[in-house]
Coordinates of N, CA and C in Angstrom, one line a residue:
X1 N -126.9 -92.1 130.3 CA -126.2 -92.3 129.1 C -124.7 -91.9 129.2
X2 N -124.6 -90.6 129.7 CA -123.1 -90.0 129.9 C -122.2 -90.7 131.0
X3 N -123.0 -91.5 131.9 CA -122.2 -91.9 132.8 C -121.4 -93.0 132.2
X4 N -121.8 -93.6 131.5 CA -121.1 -94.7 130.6 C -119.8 -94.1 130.0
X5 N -119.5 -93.2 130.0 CA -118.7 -92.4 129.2 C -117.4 -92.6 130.0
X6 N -117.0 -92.8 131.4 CA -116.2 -92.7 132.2 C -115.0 -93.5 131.8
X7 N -115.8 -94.7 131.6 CA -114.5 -96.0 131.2 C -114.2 -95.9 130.3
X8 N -114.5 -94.9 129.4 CA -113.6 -94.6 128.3 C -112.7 -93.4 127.8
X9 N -112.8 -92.2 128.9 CA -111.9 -91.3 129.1 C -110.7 -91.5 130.1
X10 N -109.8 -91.0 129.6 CA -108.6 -91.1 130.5 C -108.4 -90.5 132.3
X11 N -107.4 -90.6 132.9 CA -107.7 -90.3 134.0 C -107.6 -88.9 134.9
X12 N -106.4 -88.2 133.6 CA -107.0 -86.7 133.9 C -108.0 -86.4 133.3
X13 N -109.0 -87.1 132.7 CA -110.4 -86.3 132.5 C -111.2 -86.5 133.4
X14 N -112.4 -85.7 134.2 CA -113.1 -86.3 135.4 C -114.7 -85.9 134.5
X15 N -115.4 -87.1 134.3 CA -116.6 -86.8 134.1 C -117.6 -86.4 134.8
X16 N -118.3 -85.3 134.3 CA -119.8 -84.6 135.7 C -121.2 -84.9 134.3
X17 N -121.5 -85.7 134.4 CA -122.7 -86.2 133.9 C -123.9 -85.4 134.9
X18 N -124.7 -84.2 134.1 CA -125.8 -83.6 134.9 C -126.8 -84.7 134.5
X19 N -127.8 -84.4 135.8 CA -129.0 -85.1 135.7 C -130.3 -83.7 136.2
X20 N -130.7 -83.5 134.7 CA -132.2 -82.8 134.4 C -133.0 -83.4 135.6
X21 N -133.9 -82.3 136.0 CA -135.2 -82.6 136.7 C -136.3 -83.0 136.1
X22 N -136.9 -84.7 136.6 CA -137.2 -85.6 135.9 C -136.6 -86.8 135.2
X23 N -135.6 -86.4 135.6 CA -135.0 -87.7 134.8 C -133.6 -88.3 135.4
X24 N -133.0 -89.4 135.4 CA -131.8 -90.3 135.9 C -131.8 -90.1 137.5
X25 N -131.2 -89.7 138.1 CA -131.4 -89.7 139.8 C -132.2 -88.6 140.6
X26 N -133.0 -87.5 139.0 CA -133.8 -87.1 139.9 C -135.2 -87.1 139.2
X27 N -135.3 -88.1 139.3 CA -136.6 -88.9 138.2 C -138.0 -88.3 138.8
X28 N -137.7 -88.3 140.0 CA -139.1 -87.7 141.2 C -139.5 -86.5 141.1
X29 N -138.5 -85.5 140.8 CA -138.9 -84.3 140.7 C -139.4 -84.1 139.5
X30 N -140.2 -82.8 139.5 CA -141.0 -82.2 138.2 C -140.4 -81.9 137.1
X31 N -140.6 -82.2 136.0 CA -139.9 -81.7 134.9 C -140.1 -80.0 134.6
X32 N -139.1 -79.9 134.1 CA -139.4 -78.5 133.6 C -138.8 -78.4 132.0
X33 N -139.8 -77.0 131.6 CA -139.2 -76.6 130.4 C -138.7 -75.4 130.2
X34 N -138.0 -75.1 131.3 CA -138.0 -73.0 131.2 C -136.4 -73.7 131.3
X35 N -135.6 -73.0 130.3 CA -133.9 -73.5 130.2 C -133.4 -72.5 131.6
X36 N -134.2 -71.4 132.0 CA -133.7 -70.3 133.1 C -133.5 -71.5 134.3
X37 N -134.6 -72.2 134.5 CA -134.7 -73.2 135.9 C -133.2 -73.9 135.7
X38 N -132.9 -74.7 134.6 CA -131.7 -75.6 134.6 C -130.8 -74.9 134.4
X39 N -130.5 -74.0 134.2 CA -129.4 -73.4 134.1 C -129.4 -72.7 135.7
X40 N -130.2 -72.5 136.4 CA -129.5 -72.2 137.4 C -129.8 -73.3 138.6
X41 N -130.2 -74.4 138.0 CA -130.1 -75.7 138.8 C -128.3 -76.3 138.7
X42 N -128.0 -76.3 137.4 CA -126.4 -76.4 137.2 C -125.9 -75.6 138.1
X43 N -125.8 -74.1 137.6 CA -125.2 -73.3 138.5 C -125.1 -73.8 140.2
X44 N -126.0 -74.1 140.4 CA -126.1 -74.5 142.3 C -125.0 -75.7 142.4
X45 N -125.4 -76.6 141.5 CA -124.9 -78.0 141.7 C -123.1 -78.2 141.6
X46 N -122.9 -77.2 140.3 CA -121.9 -77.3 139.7 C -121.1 -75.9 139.5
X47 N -121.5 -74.7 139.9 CA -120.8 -73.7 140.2 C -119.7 -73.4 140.7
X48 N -119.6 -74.3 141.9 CA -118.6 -74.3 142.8 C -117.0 -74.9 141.8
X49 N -117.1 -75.5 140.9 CA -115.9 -76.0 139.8 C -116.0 -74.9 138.8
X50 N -116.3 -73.6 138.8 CA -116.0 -72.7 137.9 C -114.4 -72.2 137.4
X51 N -113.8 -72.2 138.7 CA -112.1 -72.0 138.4 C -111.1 -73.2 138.2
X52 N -111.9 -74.4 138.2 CA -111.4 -75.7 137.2 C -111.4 -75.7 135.9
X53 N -110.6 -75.9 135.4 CA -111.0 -75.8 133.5 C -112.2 -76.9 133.0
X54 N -113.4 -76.4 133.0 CA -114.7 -76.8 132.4 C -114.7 -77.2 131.7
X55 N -114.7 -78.2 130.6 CA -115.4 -78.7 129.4 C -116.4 -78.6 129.2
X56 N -117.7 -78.5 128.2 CA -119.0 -78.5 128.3 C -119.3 -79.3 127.4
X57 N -120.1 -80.4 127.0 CA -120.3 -81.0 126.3 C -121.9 -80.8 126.2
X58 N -122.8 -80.7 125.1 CA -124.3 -81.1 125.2 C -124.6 -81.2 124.1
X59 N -125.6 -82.3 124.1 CA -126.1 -82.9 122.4 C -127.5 -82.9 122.3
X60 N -127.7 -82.3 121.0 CA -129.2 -82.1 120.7 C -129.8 -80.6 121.9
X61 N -131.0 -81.1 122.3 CA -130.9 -79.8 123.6 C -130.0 -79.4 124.2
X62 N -129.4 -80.6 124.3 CA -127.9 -80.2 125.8 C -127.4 -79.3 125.3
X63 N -126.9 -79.2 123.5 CA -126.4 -78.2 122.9 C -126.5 -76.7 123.1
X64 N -128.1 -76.3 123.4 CA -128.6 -75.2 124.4 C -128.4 -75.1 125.3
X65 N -128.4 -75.8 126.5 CA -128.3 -76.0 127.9 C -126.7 -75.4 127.9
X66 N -125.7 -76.6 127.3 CA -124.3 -76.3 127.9 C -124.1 -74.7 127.0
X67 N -124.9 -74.3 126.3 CA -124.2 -72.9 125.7 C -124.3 -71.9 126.6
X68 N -125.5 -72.3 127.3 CA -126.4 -71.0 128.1 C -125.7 -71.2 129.7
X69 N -125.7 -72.3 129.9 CA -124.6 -72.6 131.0 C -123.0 -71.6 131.1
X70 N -122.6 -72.3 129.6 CA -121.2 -71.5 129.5 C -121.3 -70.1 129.8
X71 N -122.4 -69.9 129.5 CA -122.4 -67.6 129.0 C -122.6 -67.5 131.0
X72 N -123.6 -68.2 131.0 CA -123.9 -67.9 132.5 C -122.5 -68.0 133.6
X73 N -122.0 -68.9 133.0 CA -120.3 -69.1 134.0 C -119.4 -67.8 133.9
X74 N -119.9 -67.2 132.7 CA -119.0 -65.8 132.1 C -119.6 -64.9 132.5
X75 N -120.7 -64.7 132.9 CA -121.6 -63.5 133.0 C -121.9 -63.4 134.6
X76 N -122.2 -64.8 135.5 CA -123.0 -64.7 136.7 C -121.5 -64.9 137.7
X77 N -120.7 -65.9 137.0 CA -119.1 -66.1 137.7 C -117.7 -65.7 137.7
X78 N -117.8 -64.6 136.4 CA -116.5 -64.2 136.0 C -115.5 -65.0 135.6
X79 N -115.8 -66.3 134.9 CA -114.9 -67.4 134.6 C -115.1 -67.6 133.0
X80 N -114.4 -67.9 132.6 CA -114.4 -68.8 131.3 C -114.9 -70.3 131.2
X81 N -115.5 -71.0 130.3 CA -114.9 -72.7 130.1 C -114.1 -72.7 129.1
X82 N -113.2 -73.9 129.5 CA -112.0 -74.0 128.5 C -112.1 -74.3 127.2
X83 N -113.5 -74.7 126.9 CA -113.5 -75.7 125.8 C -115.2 -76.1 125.9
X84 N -115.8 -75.9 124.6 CA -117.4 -75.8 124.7 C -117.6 -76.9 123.0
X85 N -118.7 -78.1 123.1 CA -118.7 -78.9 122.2 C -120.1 -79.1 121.8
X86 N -120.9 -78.1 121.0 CA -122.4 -78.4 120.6 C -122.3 -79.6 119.7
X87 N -123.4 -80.5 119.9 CA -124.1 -81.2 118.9 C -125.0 -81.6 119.0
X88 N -125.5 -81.9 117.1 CA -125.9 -82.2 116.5 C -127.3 -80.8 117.6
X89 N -126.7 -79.7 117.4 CA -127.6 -78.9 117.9 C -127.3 -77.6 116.8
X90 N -128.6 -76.9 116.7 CA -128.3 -75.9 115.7 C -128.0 -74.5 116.9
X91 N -127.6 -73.6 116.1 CA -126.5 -72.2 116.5 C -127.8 -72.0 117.1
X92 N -127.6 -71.6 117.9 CA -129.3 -70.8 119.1 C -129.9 -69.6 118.3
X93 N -128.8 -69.0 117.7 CA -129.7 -67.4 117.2 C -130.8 -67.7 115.9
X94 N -130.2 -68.9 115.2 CA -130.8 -69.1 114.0 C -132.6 -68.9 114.3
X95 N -133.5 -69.0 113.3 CA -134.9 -68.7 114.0 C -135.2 -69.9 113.7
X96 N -136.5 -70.3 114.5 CA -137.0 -72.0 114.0 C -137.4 -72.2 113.0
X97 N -137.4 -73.1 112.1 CA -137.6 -73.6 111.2 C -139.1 -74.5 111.0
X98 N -139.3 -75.3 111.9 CA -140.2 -76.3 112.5 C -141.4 -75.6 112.8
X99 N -142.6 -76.4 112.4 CA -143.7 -76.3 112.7 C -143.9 -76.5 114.6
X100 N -144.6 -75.6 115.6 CA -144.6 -75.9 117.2 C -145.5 -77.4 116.9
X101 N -145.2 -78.0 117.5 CA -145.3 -79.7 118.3 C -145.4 -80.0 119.6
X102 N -144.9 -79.5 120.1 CA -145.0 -79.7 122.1 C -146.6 -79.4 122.6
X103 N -147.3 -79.1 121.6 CA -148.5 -78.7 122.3 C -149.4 -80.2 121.5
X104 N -149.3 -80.7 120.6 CA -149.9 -81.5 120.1 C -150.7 -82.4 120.9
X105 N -151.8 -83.3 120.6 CA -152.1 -84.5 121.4 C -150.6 -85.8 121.6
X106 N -151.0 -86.7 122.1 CA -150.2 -87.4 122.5 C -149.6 -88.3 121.2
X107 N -150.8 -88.7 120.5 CA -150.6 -89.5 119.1 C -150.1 -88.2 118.2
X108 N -150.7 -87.7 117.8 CA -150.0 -86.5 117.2 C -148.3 -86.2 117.4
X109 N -148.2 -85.9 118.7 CA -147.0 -85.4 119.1 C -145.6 -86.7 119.0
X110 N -146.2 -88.1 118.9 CA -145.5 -89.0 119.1 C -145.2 -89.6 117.4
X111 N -146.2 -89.0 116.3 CA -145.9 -89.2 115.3 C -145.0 -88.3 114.8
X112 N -144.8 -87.3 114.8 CA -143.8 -86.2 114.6 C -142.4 -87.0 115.3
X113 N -142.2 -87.3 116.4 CA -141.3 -87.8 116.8 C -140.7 -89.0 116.2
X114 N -141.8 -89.9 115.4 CA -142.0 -91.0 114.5 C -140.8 -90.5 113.5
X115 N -140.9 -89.4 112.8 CA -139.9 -89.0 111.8 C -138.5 -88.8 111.9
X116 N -138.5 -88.8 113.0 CA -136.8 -88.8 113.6 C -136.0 -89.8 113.4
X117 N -134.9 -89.9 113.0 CA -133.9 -90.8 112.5 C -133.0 -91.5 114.0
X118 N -134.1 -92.3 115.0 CA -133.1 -92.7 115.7 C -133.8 -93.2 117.1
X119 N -135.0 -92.7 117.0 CA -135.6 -92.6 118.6 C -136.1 -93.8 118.4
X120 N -135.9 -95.1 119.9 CA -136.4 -96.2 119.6 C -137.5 -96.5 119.8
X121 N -137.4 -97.7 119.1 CA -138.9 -97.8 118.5 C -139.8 -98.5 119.6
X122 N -139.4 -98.8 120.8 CA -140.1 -99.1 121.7 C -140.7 -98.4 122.7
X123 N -140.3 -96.9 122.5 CA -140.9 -96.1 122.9 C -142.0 -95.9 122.4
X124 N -142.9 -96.0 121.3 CA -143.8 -96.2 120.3 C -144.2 -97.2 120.7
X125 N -144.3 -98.5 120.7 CA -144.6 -99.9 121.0 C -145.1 -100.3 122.4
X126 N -144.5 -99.5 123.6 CA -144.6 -100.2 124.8 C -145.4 -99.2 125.7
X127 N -146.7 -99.1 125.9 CA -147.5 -98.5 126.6 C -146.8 -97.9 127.7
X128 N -145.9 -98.5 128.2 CA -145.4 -98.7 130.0 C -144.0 -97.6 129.3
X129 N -142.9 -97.3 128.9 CA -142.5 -96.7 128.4 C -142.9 -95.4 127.6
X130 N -144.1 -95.9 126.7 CA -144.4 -94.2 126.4 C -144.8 -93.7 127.7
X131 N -145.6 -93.6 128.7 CA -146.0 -93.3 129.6 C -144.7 -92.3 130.3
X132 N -143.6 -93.0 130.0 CA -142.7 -92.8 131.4 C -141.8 -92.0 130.7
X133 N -141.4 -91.9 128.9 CA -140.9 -91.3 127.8 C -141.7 -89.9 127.6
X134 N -142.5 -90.1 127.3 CA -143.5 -88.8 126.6 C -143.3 -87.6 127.4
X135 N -143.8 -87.5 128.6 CA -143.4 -86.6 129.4 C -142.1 -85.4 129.4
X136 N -141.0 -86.8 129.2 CA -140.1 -86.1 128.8 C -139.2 -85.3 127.4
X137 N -140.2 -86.1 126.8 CA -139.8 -85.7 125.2 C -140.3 -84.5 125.2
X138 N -142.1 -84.6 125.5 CA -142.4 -83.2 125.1 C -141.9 -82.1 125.9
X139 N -141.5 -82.2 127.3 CA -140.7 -81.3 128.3 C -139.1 -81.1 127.5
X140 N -138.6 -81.6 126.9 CA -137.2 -81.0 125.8 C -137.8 -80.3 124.8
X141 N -138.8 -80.6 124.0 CA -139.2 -80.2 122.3 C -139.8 -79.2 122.8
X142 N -140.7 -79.1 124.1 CA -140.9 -77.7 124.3 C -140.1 -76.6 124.7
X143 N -138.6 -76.4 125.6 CA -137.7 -75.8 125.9 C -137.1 -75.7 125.1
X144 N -136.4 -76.3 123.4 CA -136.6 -75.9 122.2 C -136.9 -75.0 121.6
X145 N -137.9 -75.3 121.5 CA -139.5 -74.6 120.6 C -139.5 -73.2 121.2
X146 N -139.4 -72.9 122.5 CA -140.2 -71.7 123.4 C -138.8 -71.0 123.5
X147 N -137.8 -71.5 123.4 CA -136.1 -70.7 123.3 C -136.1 -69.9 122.4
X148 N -135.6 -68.5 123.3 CA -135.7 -67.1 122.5 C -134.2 -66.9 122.9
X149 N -133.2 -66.7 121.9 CA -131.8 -66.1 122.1 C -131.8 -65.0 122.2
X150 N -130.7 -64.2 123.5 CA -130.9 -63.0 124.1 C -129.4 -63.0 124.0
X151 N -129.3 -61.4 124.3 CA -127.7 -61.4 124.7 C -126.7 -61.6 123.4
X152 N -125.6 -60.9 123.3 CA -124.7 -61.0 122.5 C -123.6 -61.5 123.3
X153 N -123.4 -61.5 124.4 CA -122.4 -62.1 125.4 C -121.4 -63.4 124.3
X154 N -120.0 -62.9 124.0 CA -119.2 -63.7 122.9 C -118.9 -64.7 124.1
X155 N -118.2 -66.1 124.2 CA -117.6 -66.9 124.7 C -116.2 -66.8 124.1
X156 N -115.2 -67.1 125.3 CA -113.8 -66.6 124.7 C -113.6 -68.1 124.8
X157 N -113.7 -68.8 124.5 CA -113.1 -70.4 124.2 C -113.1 -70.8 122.8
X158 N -112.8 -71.6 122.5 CA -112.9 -72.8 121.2 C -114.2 -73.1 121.0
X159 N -114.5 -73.4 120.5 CA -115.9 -74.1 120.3 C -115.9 -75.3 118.8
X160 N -116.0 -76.4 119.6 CA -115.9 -77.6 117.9 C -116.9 -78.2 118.2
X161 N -117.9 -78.0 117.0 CA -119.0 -78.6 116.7 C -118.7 -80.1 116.1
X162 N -120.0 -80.5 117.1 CA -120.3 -82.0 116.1 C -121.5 -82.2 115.4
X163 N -121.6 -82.7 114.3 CA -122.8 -83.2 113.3 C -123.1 -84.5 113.1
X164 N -124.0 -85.0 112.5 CA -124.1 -85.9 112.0 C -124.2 -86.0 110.2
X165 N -124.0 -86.3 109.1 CA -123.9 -85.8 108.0 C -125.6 -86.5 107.6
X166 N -125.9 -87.3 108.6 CA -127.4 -87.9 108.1 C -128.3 -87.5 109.1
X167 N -128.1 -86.2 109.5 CA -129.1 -85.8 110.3 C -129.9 -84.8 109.8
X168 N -131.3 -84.7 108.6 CA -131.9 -84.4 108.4 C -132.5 -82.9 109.3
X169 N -132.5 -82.7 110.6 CA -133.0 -82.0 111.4 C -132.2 -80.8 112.0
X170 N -131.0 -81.2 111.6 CA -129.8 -80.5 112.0 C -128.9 -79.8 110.9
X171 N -128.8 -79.0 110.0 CA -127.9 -79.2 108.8 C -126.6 -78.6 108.9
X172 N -125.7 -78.5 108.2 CA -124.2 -78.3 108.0 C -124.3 -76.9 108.4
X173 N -124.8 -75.9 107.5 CA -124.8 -74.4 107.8 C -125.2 -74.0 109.4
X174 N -126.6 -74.8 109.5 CA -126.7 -74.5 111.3 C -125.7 -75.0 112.2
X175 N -124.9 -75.7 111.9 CA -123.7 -76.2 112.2 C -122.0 -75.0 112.5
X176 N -122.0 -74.4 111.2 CA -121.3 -73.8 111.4 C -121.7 -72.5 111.7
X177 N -122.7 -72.3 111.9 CA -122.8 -70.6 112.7 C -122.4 -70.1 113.9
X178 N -122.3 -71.4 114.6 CA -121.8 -71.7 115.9 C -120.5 -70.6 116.0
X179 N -119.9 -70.5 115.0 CA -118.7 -70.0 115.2 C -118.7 -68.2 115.2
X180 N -120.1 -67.9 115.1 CA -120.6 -66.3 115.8 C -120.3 -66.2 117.8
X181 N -120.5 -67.7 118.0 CA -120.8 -67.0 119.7 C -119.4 -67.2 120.4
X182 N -118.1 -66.8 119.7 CA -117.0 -67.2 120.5 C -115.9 -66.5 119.4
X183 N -115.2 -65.3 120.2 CA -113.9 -64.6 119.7 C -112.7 -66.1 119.4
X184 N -112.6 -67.5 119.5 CA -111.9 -67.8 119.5 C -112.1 -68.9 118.3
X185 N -110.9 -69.6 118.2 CA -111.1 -70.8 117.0 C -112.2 -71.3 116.8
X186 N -113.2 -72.2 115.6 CA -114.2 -72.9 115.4 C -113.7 -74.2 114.8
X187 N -114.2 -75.5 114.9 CA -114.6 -76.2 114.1 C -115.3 -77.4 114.3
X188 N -115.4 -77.9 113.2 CA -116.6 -78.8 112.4 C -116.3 -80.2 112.6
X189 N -116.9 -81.1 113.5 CA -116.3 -82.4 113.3 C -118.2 -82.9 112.3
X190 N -117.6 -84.0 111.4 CA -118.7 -84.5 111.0 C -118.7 -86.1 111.3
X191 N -119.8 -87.0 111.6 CA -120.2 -88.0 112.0 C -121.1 -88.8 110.2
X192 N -120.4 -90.0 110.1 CA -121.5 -90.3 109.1 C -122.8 -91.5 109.9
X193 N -123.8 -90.5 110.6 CA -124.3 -90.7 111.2 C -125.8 -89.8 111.1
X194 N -127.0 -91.1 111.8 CA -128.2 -89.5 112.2 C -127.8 -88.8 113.4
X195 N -129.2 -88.1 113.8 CA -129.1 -87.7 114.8 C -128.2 -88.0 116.3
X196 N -129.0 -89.6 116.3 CA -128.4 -90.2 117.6 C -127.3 -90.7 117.7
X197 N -126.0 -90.0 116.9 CA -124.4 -90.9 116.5 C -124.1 -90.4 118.2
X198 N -124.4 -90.0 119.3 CA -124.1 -89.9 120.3 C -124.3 -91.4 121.0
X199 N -125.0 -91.9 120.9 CA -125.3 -93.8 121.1 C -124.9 -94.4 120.0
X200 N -124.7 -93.8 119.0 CA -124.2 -95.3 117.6 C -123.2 -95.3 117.7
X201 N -122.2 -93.5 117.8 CA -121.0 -93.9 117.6 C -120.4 -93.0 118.5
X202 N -120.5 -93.7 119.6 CA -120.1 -92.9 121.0 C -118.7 -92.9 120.9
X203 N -117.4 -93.6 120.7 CA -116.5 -93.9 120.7 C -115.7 -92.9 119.7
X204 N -116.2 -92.5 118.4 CA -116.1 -91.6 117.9 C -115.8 -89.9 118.0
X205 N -117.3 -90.2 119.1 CA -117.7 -88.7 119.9 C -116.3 -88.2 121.1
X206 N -116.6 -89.3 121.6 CA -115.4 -89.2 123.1 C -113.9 -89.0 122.5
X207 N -113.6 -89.8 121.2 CA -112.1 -89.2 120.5 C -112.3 -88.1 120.3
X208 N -113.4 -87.5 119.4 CA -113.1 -85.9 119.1 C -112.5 -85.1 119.9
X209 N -113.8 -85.5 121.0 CA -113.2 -84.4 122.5 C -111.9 -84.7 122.8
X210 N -111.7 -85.5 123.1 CA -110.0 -85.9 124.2 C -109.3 -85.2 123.5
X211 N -109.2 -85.5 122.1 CA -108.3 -84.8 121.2 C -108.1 -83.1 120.8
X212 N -109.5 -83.0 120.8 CA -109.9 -81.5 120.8 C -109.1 -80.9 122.2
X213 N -109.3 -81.2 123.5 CA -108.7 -80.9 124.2 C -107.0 -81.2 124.8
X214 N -106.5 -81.6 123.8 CA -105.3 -82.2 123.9 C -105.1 -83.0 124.9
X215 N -106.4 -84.4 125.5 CA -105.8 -85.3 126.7 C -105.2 -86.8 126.0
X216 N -104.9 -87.7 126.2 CA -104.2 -88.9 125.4 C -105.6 -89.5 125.3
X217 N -105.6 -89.6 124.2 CA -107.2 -90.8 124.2 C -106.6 -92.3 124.0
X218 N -107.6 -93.1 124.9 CA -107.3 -94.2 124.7 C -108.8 -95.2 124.1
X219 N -108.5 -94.6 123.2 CA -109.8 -95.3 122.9 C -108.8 -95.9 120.8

């Protein structure tokens, strides 16, 4: 999905689109749901750019991933990122709200998913895709679900959240608590959008950032 993103950032921005175990180019390997394994799968892959000014972008889970990433760059590297962008992800400390689901049957667990404002509907419909989808759904909703926030470790960057204003699952207040994990400026971009305005209104997303970062957007 992110790699699509290139031809529409400028050319001092360099996009690193990670790819989870299980999925896009490392589709073969095992999934996992422990956030400890990916975060120090990044770390290996992408460590070595720690004294480059980092951007972190991550949506929905990624929201967790890139936060726990950032602390880990501060904590395991001695570095800062320049600039950190949660969405449509709630503040990690908040407690869950949600009934556990990742353990459900398959129909079970796929109707819960049913309620979500965005996930296509051929994932539901096409035997050959749930097959190849489910796996991974429930491997996110459970690294979710099973995330315990540790650590007060502040982030000394910016941090501008994104929302969706029609995202049921996500709300405005979980939105702005974000601005507990970082001594530095906050803010709030809102999307009139659900969940998935990362695909509806990608173009939108990609302006925030360029702009947030001060690069020329050409979009």
């Amino acid at each position: 999905m992110y790699k699509d993103w290139a031809k529409y950032i400028p050319d001092d921005v360099e996009l690193l689109a990670v790819d989870l175990r299980g999925r896009g180019g490392r589709f073969n390997e095992r999934l996992s749901a422990d956030i400890n394994t990916h975060i120090n799968d990044i770390l290996v892959n992408y460590g070595h750019l720690n004294e480059l000014p980092l951007i972190v972008f991550g949506h929905s889970m990624g929201g967790l991933l890139g936060f726990e990433f950032s602390r880990a760059v501060k904590e395991r590297l001695g570095h800062e990122i320049l600039h950190f962008f949660p969405s449509a992800s709630r503040a990690p400390q908040l407690p869950r709200v949600m009934d556990v689901t990742y353990n459900l049957s398959d129909d079970d667990f796929l109707s819960k998913l049913g309620e979500s404002d965005g996930l296509p509907r051929e994932i539901f419909e096409s035997s050959e895709l749930r097959d190849i989808f489910l796996p991974i759904l429930r491997s996110d909703v459970r690294l979710c679900e099973v995330y315990c926030f540790e650590g007060a470790t502040l982030l000394e960057c910016p941090i501008s959240v994104i929302g969706g204003t029609m995202d049921q699952g996500v709300l405005r207040h979980e939105l702005e608590t974000w601005r507990e994990h970082t001594t530095k400026d906050t803010c709030l971009h809102l999307i009139s959008a659900g969940h998935f305005y990362v695909d509806t209104h990608r173009l939108q997303v990609i302006n925030i950032i360029m702009k947030q970062i001060g690069s020329t957007s050409i979009l």
